[in-house]
mmCIF file of C-alpha atoms in Angstrom:
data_model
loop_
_atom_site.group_PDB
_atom_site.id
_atom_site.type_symbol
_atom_site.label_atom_id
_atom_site.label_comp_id
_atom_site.label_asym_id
_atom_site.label_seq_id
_atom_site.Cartn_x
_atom_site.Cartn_y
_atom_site.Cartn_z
ATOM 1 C CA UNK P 1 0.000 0.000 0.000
ATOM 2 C CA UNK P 2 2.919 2.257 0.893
ATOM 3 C CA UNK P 3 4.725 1.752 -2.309
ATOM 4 C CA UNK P 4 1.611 2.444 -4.227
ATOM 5 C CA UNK P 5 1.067 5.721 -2.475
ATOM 6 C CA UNK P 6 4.260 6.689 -3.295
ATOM 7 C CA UNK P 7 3.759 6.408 -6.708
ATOM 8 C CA UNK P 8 0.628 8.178 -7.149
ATOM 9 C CA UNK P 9 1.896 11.129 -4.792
ATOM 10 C CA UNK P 10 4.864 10.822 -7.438
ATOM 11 C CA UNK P 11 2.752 11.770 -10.446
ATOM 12 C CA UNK P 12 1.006 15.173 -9.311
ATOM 13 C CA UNK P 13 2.551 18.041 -10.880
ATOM 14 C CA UNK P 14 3.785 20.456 -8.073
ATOM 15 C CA UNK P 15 4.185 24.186 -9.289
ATOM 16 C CA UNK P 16 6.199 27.339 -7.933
ATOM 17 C CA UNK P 17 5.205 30.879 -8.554
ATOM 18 C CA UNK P 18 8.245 32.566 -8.396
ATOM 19 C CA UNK P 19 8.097 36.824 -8.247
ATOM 20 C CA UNK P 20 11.491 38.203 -8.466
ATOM 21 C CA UNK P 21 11.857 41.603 -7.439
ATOM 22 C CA UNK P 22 15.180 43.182 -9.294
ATOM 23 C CA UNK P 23 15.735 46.338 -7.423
ATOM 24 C CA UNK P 24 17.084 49.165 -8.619
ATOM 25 C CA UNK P 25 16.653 49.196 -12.829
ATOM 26 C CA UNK P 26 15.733 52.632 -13.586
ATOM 27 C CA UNK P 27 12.313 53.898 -15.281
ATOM 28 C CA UNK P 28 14.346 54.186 -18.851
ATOM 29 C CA UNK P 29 16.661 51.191 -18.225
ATOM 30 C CA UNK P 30 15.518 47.733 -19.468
ATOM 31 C CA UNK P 31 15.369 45.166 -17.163
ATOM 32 C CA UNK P 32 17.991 42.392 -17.838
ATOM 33 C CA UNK P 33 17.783 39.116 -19.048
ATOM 34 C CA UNK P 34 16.940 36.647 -15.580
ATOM 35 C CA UNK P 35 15.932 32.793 -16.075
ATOM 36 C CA UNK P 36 14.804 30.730 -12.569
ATOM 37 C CA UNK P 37 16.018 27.288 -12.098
ATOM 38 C CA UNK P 38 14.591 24.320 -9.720
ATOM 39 C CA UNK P 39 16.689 21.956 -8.736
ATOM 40 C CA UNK P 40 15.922 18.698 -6.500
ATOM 41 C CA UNK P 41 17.030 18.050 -3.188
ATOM 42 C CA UNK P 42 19.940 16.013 -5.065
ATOM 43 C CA UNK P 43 20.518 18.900 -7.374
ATOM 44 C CA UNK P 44 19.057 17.968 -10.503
ATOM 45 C CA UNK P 45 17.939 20.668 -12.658
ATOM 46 C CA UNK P 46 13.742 19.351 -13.246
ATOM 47 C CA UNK P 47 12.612 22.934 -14.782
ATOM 48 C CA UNK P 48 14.068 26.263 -15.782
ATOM 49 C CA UNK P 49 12.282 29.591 -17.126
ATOM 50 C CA UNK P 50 12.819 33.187 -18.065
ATOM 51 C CA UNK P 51 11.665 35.969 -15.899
ATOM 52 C CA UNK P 52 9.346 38.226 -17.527
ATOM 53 C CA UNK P 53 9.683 41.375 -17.778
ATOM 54 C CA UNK P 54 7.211 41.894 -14.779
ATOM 55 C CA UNK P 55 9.388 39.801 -12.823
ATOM 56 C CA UNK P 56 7.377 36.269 -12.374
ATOM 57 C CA UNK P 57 7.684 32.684 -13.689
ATOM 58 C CA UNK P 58 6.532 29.460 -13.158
ATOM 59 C CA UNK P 59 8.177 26.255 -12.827
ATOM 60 C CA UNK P 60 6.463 22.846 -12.876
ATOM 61 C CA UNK P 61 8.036 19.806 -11.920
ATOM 62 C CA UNK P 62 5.746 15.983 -11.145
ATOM 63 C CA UNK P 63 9.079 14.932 -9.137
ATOM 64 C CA UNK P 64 8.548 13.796 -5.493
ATOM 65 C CA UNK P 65 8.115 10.478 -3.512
ATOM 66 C CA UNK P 66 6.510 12.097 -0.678
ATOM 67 C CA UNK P 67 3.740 14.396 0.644
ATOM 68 C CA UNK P 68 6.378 17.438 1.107
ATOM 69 C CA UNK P 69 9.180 17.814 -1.106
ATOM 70 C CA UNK P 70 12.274 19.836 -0.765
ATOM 71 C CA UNK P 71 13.644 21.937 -3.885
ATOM 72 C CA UNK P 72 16.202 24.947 -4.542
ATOM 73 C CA UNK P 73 14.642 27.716 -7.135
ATOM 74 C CA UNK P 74 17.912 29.504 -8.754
ATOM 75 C CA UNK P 75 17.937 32.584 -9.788
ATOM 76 C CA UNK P 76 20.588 33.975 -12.105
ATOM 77 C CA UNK P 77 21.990 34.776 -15.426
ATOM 78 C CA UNK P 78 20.796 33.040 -18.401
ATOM 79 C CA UNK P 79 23.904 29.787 -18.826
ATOM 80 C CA UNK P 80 24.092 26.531 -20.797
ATOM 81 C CA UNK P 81 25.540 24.918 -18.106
ATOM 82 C CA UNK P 82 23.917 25.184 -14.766
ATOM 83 C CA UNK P 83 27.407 23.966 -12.701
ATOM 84 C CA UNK P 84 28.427 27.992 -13.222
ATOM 85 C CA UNK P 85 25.202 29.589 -11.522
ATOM 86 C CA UNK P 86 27.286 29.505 -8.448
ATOM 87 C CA UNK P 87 30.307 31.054 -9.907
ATOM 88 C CA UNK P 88 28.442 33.377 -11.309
ATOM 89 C CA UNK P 89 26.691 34.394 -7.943
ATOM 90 C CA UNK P 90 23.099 33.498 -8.543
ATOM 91 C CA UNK P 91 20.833 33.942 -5.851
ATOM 92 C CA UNK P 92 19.316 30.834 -4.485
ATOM 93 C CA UNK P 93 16.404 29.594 -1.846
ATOM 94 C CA UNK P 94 15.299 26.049 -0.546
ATOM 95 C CA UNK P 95 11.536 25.540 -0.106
ATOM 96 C CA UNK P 96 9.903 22.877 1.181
ATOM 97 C CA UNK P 97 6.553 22.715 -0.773
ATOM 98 C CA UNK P 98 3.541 20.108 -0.415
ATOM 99 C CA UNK P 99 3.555 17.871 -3.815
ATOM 100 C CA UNK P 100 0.943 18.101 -5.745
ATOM 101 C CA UNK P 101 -0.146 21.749 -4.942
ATOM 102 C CA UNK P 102 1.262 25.322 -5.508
ATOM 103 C CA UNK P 103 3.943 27.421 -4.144
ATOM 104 C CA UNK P 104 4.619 30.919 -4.267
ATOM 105 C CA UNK P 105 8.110 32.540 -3.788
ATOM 106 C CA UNK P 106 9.364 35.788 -3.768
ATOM 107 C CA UNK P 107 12.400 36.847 -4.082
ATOM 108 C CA UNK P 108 14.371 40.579 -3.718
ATOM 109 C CA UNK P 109 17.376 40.738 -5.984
ATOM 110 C CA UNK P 110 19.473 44.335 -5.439
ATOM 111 C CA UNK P 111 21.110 45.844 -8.021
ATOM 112 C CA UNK P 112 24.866 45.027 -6.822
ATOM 113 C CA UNK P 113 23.758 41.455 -7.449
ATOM 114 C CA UNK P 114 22.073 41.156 -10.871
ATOM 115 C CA UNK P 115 24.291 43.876 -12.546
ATOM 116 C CA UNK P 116 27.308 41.730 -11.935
ATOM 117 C CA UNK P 117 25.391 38.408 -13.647
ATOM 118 C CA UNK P 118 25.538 40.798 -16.936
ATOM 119 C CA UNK P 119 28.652 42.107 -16.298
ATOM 120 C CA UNK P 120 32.375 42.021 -17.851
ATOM 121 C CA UNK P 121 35.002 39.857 -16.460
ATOM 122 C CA UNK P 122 38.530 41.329 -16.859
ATOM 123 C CA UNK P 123 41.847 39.441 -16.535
ATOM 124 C CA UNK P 124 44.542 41.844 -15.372
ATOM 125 C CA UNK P 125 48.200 40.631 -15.317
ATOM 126 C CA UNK P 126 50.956 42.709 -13.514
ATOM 127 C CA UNK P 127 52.754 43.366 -10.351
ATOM 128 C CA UNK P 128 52.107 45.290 -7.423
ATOM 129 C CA UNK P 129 54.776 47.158 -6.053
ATOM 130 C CA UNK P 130 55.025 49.956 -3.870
ATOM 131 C CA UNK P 131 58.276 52.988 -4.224
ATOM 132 C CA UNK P 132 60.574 53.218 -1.314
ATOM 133 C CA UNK P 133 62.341 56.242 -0.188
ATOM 134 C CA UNK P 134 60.645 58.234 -3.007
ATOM 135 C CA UNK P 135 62.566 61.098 -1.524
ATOM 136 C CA UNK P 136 66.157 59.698 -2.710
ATOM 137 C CA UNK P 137 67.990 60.294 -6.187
ATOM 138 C CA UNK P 138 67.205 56.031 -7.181
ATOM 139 C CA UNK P 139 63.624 55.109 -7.071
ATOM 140 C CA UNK P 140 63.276 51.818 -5.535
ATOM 141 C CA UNK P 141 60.777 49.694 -5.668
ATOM 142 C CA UNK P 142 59.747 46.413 -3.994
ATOM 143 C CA UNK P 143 56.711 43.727 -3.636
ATOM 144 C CA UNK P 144 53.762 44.702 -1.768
ATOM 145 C CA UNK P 145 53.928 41.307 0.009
ATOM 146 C CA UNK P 146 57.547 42.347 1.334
ATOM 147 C CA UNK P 147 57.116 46.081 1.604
#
């Protein structure tokens, strides 16, 4: 009887309501390109979506063995390969939601954290060093590490 429970528990579609709030895009500015992500509790991705423009999405999944589930909604840049949403400091949340009915989420994403998802990433190669005795005739200089 258990096992057949499971099963049937198994089969009803669970969906999240997800509202992201992306604070601080200006009246003229458009707002940037955002896709939500649920994951399992074992991290596998079961449904991705872009955010509107009005900030909301919904994700559907008919994964779960249980009455209560537990799930992790990403939200980040839009990327082929999910492994990088943390790299690229996505915003994430853990919910645990009943199977079979719907969830609502909101989340409140500032401006420090979205604009860097859409940002450049510049490689800078050099050496830090730091003048000694810049009142003498020689300049010298030496590492910062040893300075």
């Amino acid at each position: 009887m258990g096992e057949k429970a499971k099963r049937i528990i198994g089969r009803k579609e669970t969906s999240f309501r997800v509202k992201v709030n992306l604070h601080g895009v200006e009246e003229v500015e458009k707002s940037p390109p955002v896709k939500a992500y649920l994951f399992s509790s074992s991290v596998e991705l079961l449904d991705s979506g872009k955010v509107s423009e009005k900030g909301s999405v919904t994700l559907k999944t008919s994964y779960g063995f249980a009455k209560k589930g537990k799930y992790k909604i990403t939200v980040g840049p839009e990327l082929e390969n999910t492994r990088e949403l943390k790299k690229a400091g996505a915003r994430s949340t853990t919910i645990m939601a009943t199977i079979g009915k719907a969830a609502n989420i909101g989340l409140d994403i500032y401006r420090p954290e979205w604009e860097h998802w859409h940002g450049y990433c510049y490689t800078i190669v050099g050496d830090v060093r730091k003048k000694i005795n810049p009142d003498a005739d020689t300049t010298i200089y030496a590492p910062v590490c040893t300075s």
